[in-house]
CSV table of C-alpha atoms in Angstrom, one decimal:
chain,number,residue,atom,x,y,z
D,1,MET,CA,0.0,0.0,0.0
D,2,THR,CA,1.4,3.4,-1.1
D,3,LYS,CA,0.2,6.9,-0.8
D,4,GLU,CA,-1.5,6.4,-4.2
D,5,ASN,CA,-3.6,3.4,-3.2
D,6,VAL,CA,-4.0,3.7,0.6
D,7,GLN,CA,-7.7,4.7,0.1
D,8,GLN,CA,-8.4,1.1,-1.0
D,9,LEU,CA,-7.2,-0.2,2.4
D,10,LYS,CA,-9.2,2.4,4.3
D,11,GLU,CA,-12.4,1.3,2.5
D,12,ARG,CA,-11.6,-2.3,3.0
D,13,LEU,CA,-11.3,-1.9,6.8
D,14,GLU,CA,-14.4,0.3,7.0
D,15,THR,CA,-16.4,-2.3,5.2
D,16,ALA,CA,-15.1,-5.1,7.5
D,17,ILE,CA,-16.2,-3.0,10.5
D,18,LEU,CA,-19.6,-2.1,9.2
D,19,GLN,CA,-20.4,-5.6,8.1
D,20,THR,CA,-20.1,-6.9,11.7
D,21,ASP,CA,-23.0,-5.8,14.0
D,22,HIS,CA,-20.8,-5.8,17.1
D,23,PHE,CA,-18.1,-3.7,15.5
D,24,LYS,CA,-20.8,-1.4,14.0
D,25,SER,CA,-22.0,-0.6,17.5
D,26,LEU,CA,-18.4,0.5,18.3
D,27,SER,CA,-17.9,2.6,15.2
D,28,ASN,CA,-18.0,5.9,17.1
D,29,GLN,CA,-15.0,4.8,19.0
D,30,ILE,CA,-13.0,3.9,15.8
D,31,GLU,CA,-11.4,6.5,13.6
D,32,ILE,CA,-9.6,5.7,10.3
D,33,ARG,CA,-7.8,8.5,8.6
D,34,ILE,CA,-5.2,9.0,5.8
D,35,THR,CA,-2.2,11.0,7.0
D,36,PRO,CA,1.2,11.9,5.5
D,37,GLU,CA,2.7,9.0,7.5
D,38,GLY,CA,0.2,6.4,6.4
D,39,LEU,CA,-3.2,5.0,7.3
D,40,ARG,CA,-4.0,5.9,11.0
D,41,ILE,CA,-6.4,3.7,12.9
D,42,GLU,CA,-7.4,5.0,16.3
D,43,LEU,CA,-9.3,3.0,19.0
D,44,LEU,CA,-10.8,5.6,21.3
D,45,GLU,CA,-11.7,4.9,24.9
D,46,SER,CA,-15.0,6.0,26.5
D,47,LYS,CA,-15.7,7.1,30.0
D,48,ASN,CA,-16.5,3.5,31.0
D,49,GLY,CA,-13.8,1.9,29.0
D,50,THR,CA,-14.2,0.5,25.5
D,51,PHE,CA,-11.2,-1.6,24.6
D,52,PHE,CA,-9.5,-1.6,28.0
D,53,ASP,CA,-11.1,-1.5,31.4
D,54,THR,CA,-10.5,1.9,33.0
D,55,GLY,CA,-7.0,2.2,34.4
D,56,GLY,CA,-6.2,-1.4,33.2
D,57,THR,CA,-3.6,-2.8,30.8
D,58,VAL,CA,-5.4,-6.0,29.7
D,59,LEU,CA,-7.6,-5.9,26.6
D,60,ASN,CA,-11.2,-6.6,27.2
D,61,ALA,CA,-13.5,-8.6,24.9
D,62,ASN,CA,-14.1,-5.6,22.6
D,63,GLY,CA,-10.4,-4.9,22.3
D,64,ARG,CA,-9.4,-8.4,21.6
D,65,GLU,CA,-12.1,-9.0,19.0
D,66,LEU,CA,-11.4,-5.8,17.1
D,67,LEU,CA,-7.6,-6.1,17.1
D,68,THR,CA,-7.9,-9.7,16.0
D,69,MET,CA,-9.8,-8.6,12.9
D,70,LEU,CA,-7.4,-5.8,12.2
D,71,ALA,CA,-4.4,-8.2,12.5
D,72,GLN,CA,-6.0,-10.6,10.0
D,73,GLN,CA,-6.7,-7.7,7.6
D,74,LEU,CA,-3.3,-6.1,7.9
D,75,SER,CA,-1.2,-9.2,7.7
D,76,SER,CA,-1.8,-9.4,4.0
D,77,VAL,CA,-0.1,-6.0,3.3
D,78,PRO,CA,3.8,-5.6,3.1
D,79,ASN,CA,3.7,-2.4,5.0
D,80,SER,CA,5.3,-1.9,8.4
D,81,ILE,CA,3.0,-0.9,11.3
D,82,SER,CA,3.8,1.2,14.3
D,83,ILE,CA,1.6,1.1,17.5
D,84,GLU,CA,1.1,4.0,19.8
D,85,GLY,CA,-0.3,4.3,23.3
D,86,HIS,CA,-1.9,7.5,24.5
D,87,THR,CA,-3.6,8.7,27.8
D,88,ASP,CA,-5.5,11.7,28.9
D,89,SER,CA,-4.0,14.2,31.4
D,90,LEU,CA,-5.6,12.7,34.5
D,91,PRO,CA,-2.9,11.4,36.9
D,92,TYR,CA,-2.8,7.6,37.2
D,93,ALA,CA,-4.5,7.1,40.6
D,94,ASN,CA,-4.0,3.3,41.2
D,95,ASP,CA,-0.2,3.5,41.9
D,96,ALA,CA,1.8,6.6,42.5
D,97,GLY,CA,5.0,5.0,41.1
D,98,TYR,CA,3.4,3.9,37.9
D,99,GLY,CA,2.1,6.8,35.9
D,100,ASN,CA,0.6,7.5,32.5
D,101,CYS,CA,3.8,6.9,30.5
D,102,LYS,CA,4.1,3.4,31.7
D,103,LEU,CA,0.3,2.9,31.2
D,104,SER,CA,0.5,4.0,27.6
D,105,ALA,CA,3.5,1.7,26.9
D,106,ASP,CA,1.8,-1.3,28.5
D,107,ARG,CA,-1.4,-0.8,26.5
D,108,ALA,CA,0.5,-0.4,23.3
D,109,ASN,CA,2.5,-3.6,23.9
D,110,ALA,CA,-0.6,-5.5,24.9
D,111,ALA,CA,-2.0,-4.6,21.4
D,112,ARG,CA,1.2,-5.6,19.7
D,113,ARG,CA,1.4,-9.0,21.4
D,114,LEU,CA,-2.2,-9.8,20.6
D,115,MET,CA,-1.9,-8.7,16.9
D,116,GLN,CA,1.2,-10.8,16.4
D,117,GLU,CA,-0.5,-13.8,17.9
D,118,LYS,CA,-3.5,-13.3,15.6
D,119,GLY,CA,-1.7,-12.8,12.3
D,120,LEU,CA,0.8,-9.9,12.1
D,121,ARG,CA,4.3,-10.9,11.1
D,122,HIS,CA,6.8,-10.5,13.9
D,123,ASP,CA,8.9,-8.2,11.7
D,124,GLN,CA,5.9,-6.2,10.6
D,125,VAL,CA,5.7,-4.0,13.8
D,126,SER,CA,8.5,-1.5,13.3
D,127,GLN,CA,7.9,0.6,16.5
D,128,VAL,CA,5.9,0.7,19.7
D,129,ARG,CA,5.6,4.3,21.0
D,130,ASP,CA,4.3,5.5,24.4
D,131,TYR,CA,3.2,9.1,24.4
D,132,ALA,CA,1.2,9.3,27.7
D,133,ASP,CA,-0.6,12.7,27.4
D,134,GLN,CA,2.0,14.4,25.2
D,135,ARG,CA,-0.1,14.1,22.0
D,136,LEU,CA,-3.6,14.8,23.0
D,137,ARG,CA,-6.3,14.1,20.5
D,138,SER,CA,-8.3,16.9,22.1
D,139,PRO,CA,-5.9,19.5,23.4
D,140,LYS,CA,-8.7,21.8,24.5
D,141,ASN,CA,-10.1,19.0,26.6
D,142,PRO,CA,-7.1,17.2,28.1
D,143,PHE,CA,-9.2,15.1,30.5
D,144,ASP,CA,-11.6,13.8,27.7
D,145,PRO,CA,-11.6,10.0,27.7
D,146,SER,CA,-11.1,9.9,23.9
D,147,ASN,CA,-7.5,11.1,24.6
D,148,ARG,CA,-7.0,7.6,25.9
D,149,ARG,CA,-6.4,5.5,22.8
D,150,ILE,CA,-4.4,2.9,20.9
D,151,THR,CA,-3.2,4.1,17.5
D,152,LEU,CA,-2.1,1.8,14.7
D,153,ILE,CA,-0.2,3.4,11.7
D,154,VAL,CA,0.1,1.5,8.5
D,155,GLN,CA,3.2,3.2,7.2
D,156,ASN,CA,3.4,4.2,3.6
D,157,LEU,CA,5.6,2.4,1.1
D,158,GLU,CA,7.3,4.3,-1.7
D,159,ALA,CA,5.8,3.7,-5.1
D,160,PRO,CA,8.2,1.9,-7.4
D,161,PRO,CA,9.8,4.3,-10.0
D,162,GLN,CA,8.3,4.1,-13.5
D,163,SER,CA,10.7,2.9,-16.2
D,164,SER,CA,11.3,5.3,-19.1
D,165,PRO,CA,11.5,4.2,-22.8
D,166,ALA,CA,14.9,2.7,-23.7
D,167,ASN,CA,15.7,4.7,-26.9
D,168,PRO,CA,15.1,8.2,-25.5
D,169,ALA,CA,17.2,7.3,-22.5
D,170,LYS,CA,20.1,6.1,-24.7
D,171,GLN,CA,19.8,9.3,-26.8
D,172,ALA,CA,19.9,11.4,-23.7
D,173,ALA,CA,22.9,9.5,-22.5
D,174,GLN,CA,25.0,10.1,-25.6
D,175,PRO,CA,27.1,13.3,-25.6
D,176,ALA,CA,26.5,15.8,-28.4
D,177,PRO,CA,29.3,16.2,-30.9
D,178,ALA,CA,31.9,18.6,-29.7
D,179,GLU,CA,32.1,22.0,-31.5
D,180,PRO,CA,35.6,22.9,-32.7
D,181,SER,CA,37.1,25.6,-30.5
D,182,PRO,CA,38.1,29.0,-32.0
D,183,ALA,CA,41.8,28.1,-31.4
D,184,THR,CA,41.3,25.0,-33.6
D,185,ASN,CA,39.7,27.0,-36.4
D,186,SER,CA,42.6,29.5,-36.3
D,187,ALA,CA,45.2,26.7,-36.5
D,188,ALA,CA,43.4,25.2,-39.6
D,189,ALA,CA,43.4,28.6,-41.3
D,190,VAL,CA,47.1,29.1,-40.7
D,191,HIS,CA,47.9,25.6,-42.0
D,192,VAL,CA,46.1,26.3,-45.3
D,193,GLU,CA,47.8,29.6,-45.8
D,194,ALA,CA,51.2,28.1,-45.2
D,195,ALA,CA,50.6,25.3,-47.6
D,196,SER,CA,49.6,27.6,-50.4
D,197,ALA,CA,52.5,30.0,-50.1
D,198,PRO,CA,55.1,28.0,-52.1
D,199,GLN,CA,52.6,27.5,-54.9
D,200,THR,CA,52.2,31.3,-55.2
D,201,SER,CA,56.0,31.9,-55.4
D,202,THR,CA,56.4,29.3,-58.2
D,203,SER,CA,53.6,30.9,-60.2
D,204,ARG,CA,55.4,34.3,-60.0
D,205,LEU,CA,58.7,32.8,-61.2
D,206,LEU,CA,57.1,31.1,-64.2
D,207,ALA,CA,55.4,34.4,-65.1
D,208,ARG,CA,58.8,36.2,-65.2
D,209,LEU,CA,60.4,33.4,-67.4
D,210,HIS,CA,57.5,33.6,-69.9
D,211,SER,CA,57.8,37.4,-70.0
D,212,HIS,CA,61.4,37.0,-71.2
Protein backbone atom coordinates (compact mmCIF):
# COMPACT_ATOMS: atom_id res chain seq x y z
CA MET A 1 0.00 0.00 0.00
CA THR A 2 1.44 3.35 -1.07
CA LYS A 3 0.23 6.94 -0.84
CA GLU A 4 -1.51 6.38 -4.16
CA ASN A 5 -3.64 3.37 -3.17
CA VAL A 6 -4.02 3.66 0.62
CA GLN A 7 -7.66 4.70 0.10
CA GLN A 8 -8.40 1.11 -0.96
CA LEU A 9 -7.16 -0.25 2.36
CA LYS A 10 -9.15 2.35 4.28
CA GLU A 11 -12.36 1.35 2.48
CA ARG A 12 -11.65 -2.35 3.03
CA LEU A 13 -11.26 -1.89 6.78
CA GLU A 14 -14.35 0.32 7.04
CA THR A 15 -16.38 -2.31 5.18
CA ALA A 16 -15.14 -5.07 7.51
CA ILE A 17 -16.18 -3.01 10.54
CA LEU A 18 -19.63 -2.07 9.23
CA GLN A 19 -20.43 -5.61 8.12
CA THR A 20 -20.12 -6.88 11.71
CA ASP A 21 -22.97 -5.78 13.98
CA HIS A 22 -20.81 -5.78 17.08
CA PHE A 23 -18.11 -3.65 15.48
CA LYS A 24 -20.75 -1.40 13.96
CA SER A 25 -21.96 -0.55 17.47
CA LEU A 26 -18.39 0.54 18.30
CA SER A 27 -17.92 2.63 15.15
CA ASN A 28 -18.05 5.92 17.09
CA GLN A 29 -14.95 4.75 18.97
CA ILE A 30 -13.00 3.86 15.83
CA GLU A 31 -11.39 6.47 13.59
CA ILE A 32 -9.58 5.67 10.33
CA ARG A 33 -7.78 8.54 8.60
CA ILE A 34 -5.21 8.97 5.84
CA THR A 35 -2.24 11.02 7.03
CA PRO A 36 1.16 11.89 5.50
CA GLU A 37 2.72 9.02 7.50
CA GLY A 38 0.18 6.44 6.37
CA LEU A 39 -3.20 5.03 7.35
CA ARG A 40 -4.00 5.92 10.95
CA ILE A 41 -6.41 3.69 12.88
CA GLU A 42 -7.40 4.96 16.34
CA LEU A 43 -9.30 2.99 18.98
CA LEU A 44 -10.77 5.58 21.33
CA GLU A 45 -11.70 4.88 24.93
CA SER A 46 -14.96 6.04 26.47
CA LYS A 47 -15.72 7.10 30.02
CA ASN A 48 -16.54 3.52 31.02
CA GLY A 49 -13.75 1.92 28.96
CA THR A 50 -14.20 0.50 25.47
CA PHE A 51 -11.16 -1.63 24.62
CA PHE A 52 -9.45 -1.64 28.04
CA ASP A 53 -11.06 -1.52 31.45
CA THR A 54 -10.53 1.91 32.98
CA GLY A 55 -7.00 2.16 34.35
CA GLY A 56 -6.17 -1.38 33.19
CA THR A 57 -3.59 -2.77 30.79
CA VAL A 58 -5.43 -5.96 29.75
CA LEU A 59 -7.57 -5.86 26.60
CA ASN A 60 -11.23 -6.58 27.21
CA ALA A 61 -13.45 -8.61 24.86
CA ASN A 62 -14.09 -5.62 22.57
CA GLY A 63 -10.39 -4.85 22.26
CA ARG A 64 -9.39 -8.44 21.62
CA GLU A 65 -12.06 -8.99 18.98
CA LEU A 66 -11.38 -5.78 17.06
CA LEU A 67 -7.59 -6.10 17.13
CA THR A 68 -7.86 -9.71 15.99
CA MET A 69 -9.85 -8.61 12.93
CA LEU A 70 -7.37 -5.80 12.20
CA ALA A 71 -4.41 -8.17 12.52
CA GLN A 72 -5.96 -10.56 10.01
CA GLN A 73 -6.67 -7.74 7.56
CA LEU A 74 -3.27 -6.06 7.89
CA SER A 75 -1.19 -9.24 7.74
CA SER A 76 -1.81 -9.35 3.98
CA VAL A 77 -0.05 -6.01 3.28
CA PRO A 78 3.75 -5.64 3.11
CA ASN A 79 3.73 -2.35 5.04
CA SER A 80 5.32 -1.89 8.45
CA ILE A 81 3.04 -0.94 11.32
CA SER A 82 3.75 1.25 14.33
CA ILE A 83 1.64 1.08 17.48
CA GLU A 84 1.14 4.03 19.83
CA GLY A 85 -0.29 4.26 23.34
CA HIS A 86 -1.90 7.51 24.54
CA THR A 87 -3.56 8.65 27.76
CA ASP A 88 -5.47 11.70 28.92
CA SER A 89 -3.96 14.17 31.40
CA LEU A 90 -5.57 12.72 34.51
CA PRO A 91 -2.87 11.38 36.86
CA TYR A 92 -2.83 7.61 37.18
CA ALA A 93 -4.46 7.05 40.55
CA ASN A 94 -3.95 3.33 41.24
CA ASP A 95 -0.20 3.47 41.89
CA ALA A 96 1.82 6.61 42.53
CA GLY A 97 4.96 4.97 41.14
CA TYR A 98 3.36 3.86 37.87
CA GLY A 99 2.12 6.85 35.87
CA ASN A 100 0.59 7.53 32.46
CA CYS A 101 3.81 6.94 30.52
CA LYS A 102 4.06 3.36 31.73
CA LEU A 103 0.31 2.86 31.23
CA SER A 104 0.49 3.99 27.59
CA ALA A 105 3.50 1.71 26.95
CA ASP A 106 1.84 -1.33 28.52
CA ARG A 107 -1.37 -0.85 26.54
CA ALA A 108 0.52 -0.42 23.25
CA ASN A 109 2.52 -3.59 23.95
CA ALA A 110 -0.64 -5.49 24.86
CA ALA A 111 -2.04 -4.56 21.44
CA ARG A 112 1.22 -5.59 19.75
CA ARG A 113 1.36 -9.00 21.41
CA LEU A 114 -2.25 -9.85 20.56
CA MET A 115 -1.93 -8.72 16.94
CA GLN A 116 1.23 -10.77 16.45
CA GLU A 117 -0.52 -13.79 17.93
CA LYS A 118 -3.46 -13.31 15.56
CA GLY A 119 -1.66 -12.80 12.26
CA LEU A 120 0.77 -9.88 12.09
CA ARG A 121 4.27 -10.93 11.07
CA HIS A 122 6.77 -10.49 13.90
CA ASP A 123 8.92 -8.22 11.73
CA GLN A 124 5.90 -6.18 10.64
CA VAL A 125 5.73 -4.04 13.80
CA SER A 126 8.45 -1.45 13.34
CA GLN A 127 7.88 0.65 16.48
CA VAL A 128 5.95 0.74 19.73
CA ARG A 129 5.60 4.30 21.01
CA ASP A 130 4.34 5.47 24.41
CA TYR A 131 3.24 9.10 24.44
CA ALA A 132 1.20 9.30 27.67
CA ASP A 133 -0.60 12.68 27.41
CA GLN A 134 2.00 14.41 25.20
CA ARG A 135 -0.07 14.14 22.00
CA LEU A 136 -3.63 14.75 23.04
CA ARG A 137 -6.34 14.10 20.50
CA SER A 138 -8.35 16.93 22.05
CA PRO A 139 -5.86 19.48 23.43
CA LYS A 140 -8.67 21.80 24.55
CA ASN A 141 -10.13 18.97 26.64
CA PRO A 142 -7.08 17.22 28.14
CA PHE A 143 -9.24 15.10 30.48
CA ASP A 144 -11.56 13.84 27.73
CA PRO A 145 -11.64 10.02 27.72
CA SER A 146 -11.08 9.93 23.93
CA ASN A 147 -7.51 11.08 24.56
CA ARG A 148 -6.97 7.56 25.93
CA ARG A 149 -6.43 5.51 22.79
CA ILE A 150 -4.39 2.95 20.91
CA THR A 151 -3.21 4.08 17.48
CA LEU A 152 -2.09 1.80 14.65
CA ILE A 153 -0.25 3.41 11.74
CA VAL A 154 0.11 1.45 8.51
CA GLN A 155 3.20 3.20 7.20
CA ASN A 156 3.39 4.21 3.56
CA LEU A 157 5.63 2.39 1.13
CA GLU A 158 7.32 4.30 -1.66
CA ALA A 159 5.78 3.68 -5.06
CA PRO A 160 8.22 1.89 -7.43
CA PRO A 161 9.82 4.26 -9.97
CA GLN A 162 8.33 4.14 -13.45
CA SER A 163 10.72 2.92 -16.15
CA SER A 164 11.32 5.28 -19.08
CA PRO A 165 11.52 4.20 -22.76
CA ALA A 166 14.91 2.75 -23.68
CA ASN A 167 15.68 4.70 -26.86
CA PRO A 168 15.14 8.24 -25.50
CA ALA A 169 17.25 7.34 -22.48
CA LYS A 170 20.08 6.14 -24.70
CA GLN A 171 19.83 9.25 -26.82
CA ALA A 172 19.92 11.43 -23.75
CA ALA A 173 22.95 9.55 -22.45
CA GLN A 174 25.00 10.08 -25.63
CA PRO A 175 27.09 13.27 -25.56
CA ALA A 176 26.53 15.77 -28.35
CA PRO A 177 29.35 16.16 -30.92
CA ALA A 178 31.94 18.62 -29.72
CA GLU A 179 32.09 21.95 -31.54
CA PRO A 180 35.61 22.93 -32.70
CA SER A 181 37.08 25.62 -30.53
CA PRO A 182 38.12 29.03 -31.97
CA ALA A 183 41.75 28.07 -31.42
CA THR A 184 41.32 24.96 -33.58
CA ASN A 185 39.73 27.02 -36.39
CA SER A 186 42.61 29.49 -36.33
CA ALA A 187 45.18 26.69 -36.53
CA ALA A 188 43.42 25.22 -39.57
CA ALA A 189 43.40 28.57 -41.32
CA VAL A 190 47.11 29.12 -40.68
CA HIS A 191 47.89 25.62 -42.01
CA VAL A 192 46.06 26.28 -45.29
CA GLU A 193 47.77 29.60 -45.84
CA ALA A 194 51.21 28.13 -45.18
CA ALA A 195 50.62 25.30 -47.63
CA SER A 196 49.56 27.65 -50.41
CA ALA A 197 52.54 30.01 -50.06
CA PRO A 198 55.13 27.97 -52.13
CA GLN A 199 52.61 27.54 -54.93
CA THR A 200 52.20 31.32 -55.20
CA SER A 201 56.00 31.94 -55.41
CA THR A 202 56.37 29.32 -58.17
CA SER A 203 53.63 30.93 -60.22
CA ARG A 204 55.37 34.30 -60.02
CA LEU A 205 58.70 32.79 -61.17
CA LEU A 206 57.08 31.11 -64.19
CA ALA A 207 55.41 34.37 -65.11
CA ARG A 208 58.76 36.15 -65.21
CA LEU A 209 60.36 33.45 -67.41
CA HIS A 210 57.49 33.64 -69.88
CA SER A 211 57.80 37.40 -70.03
CA HIS A 212 61.41 37.04 -71.18
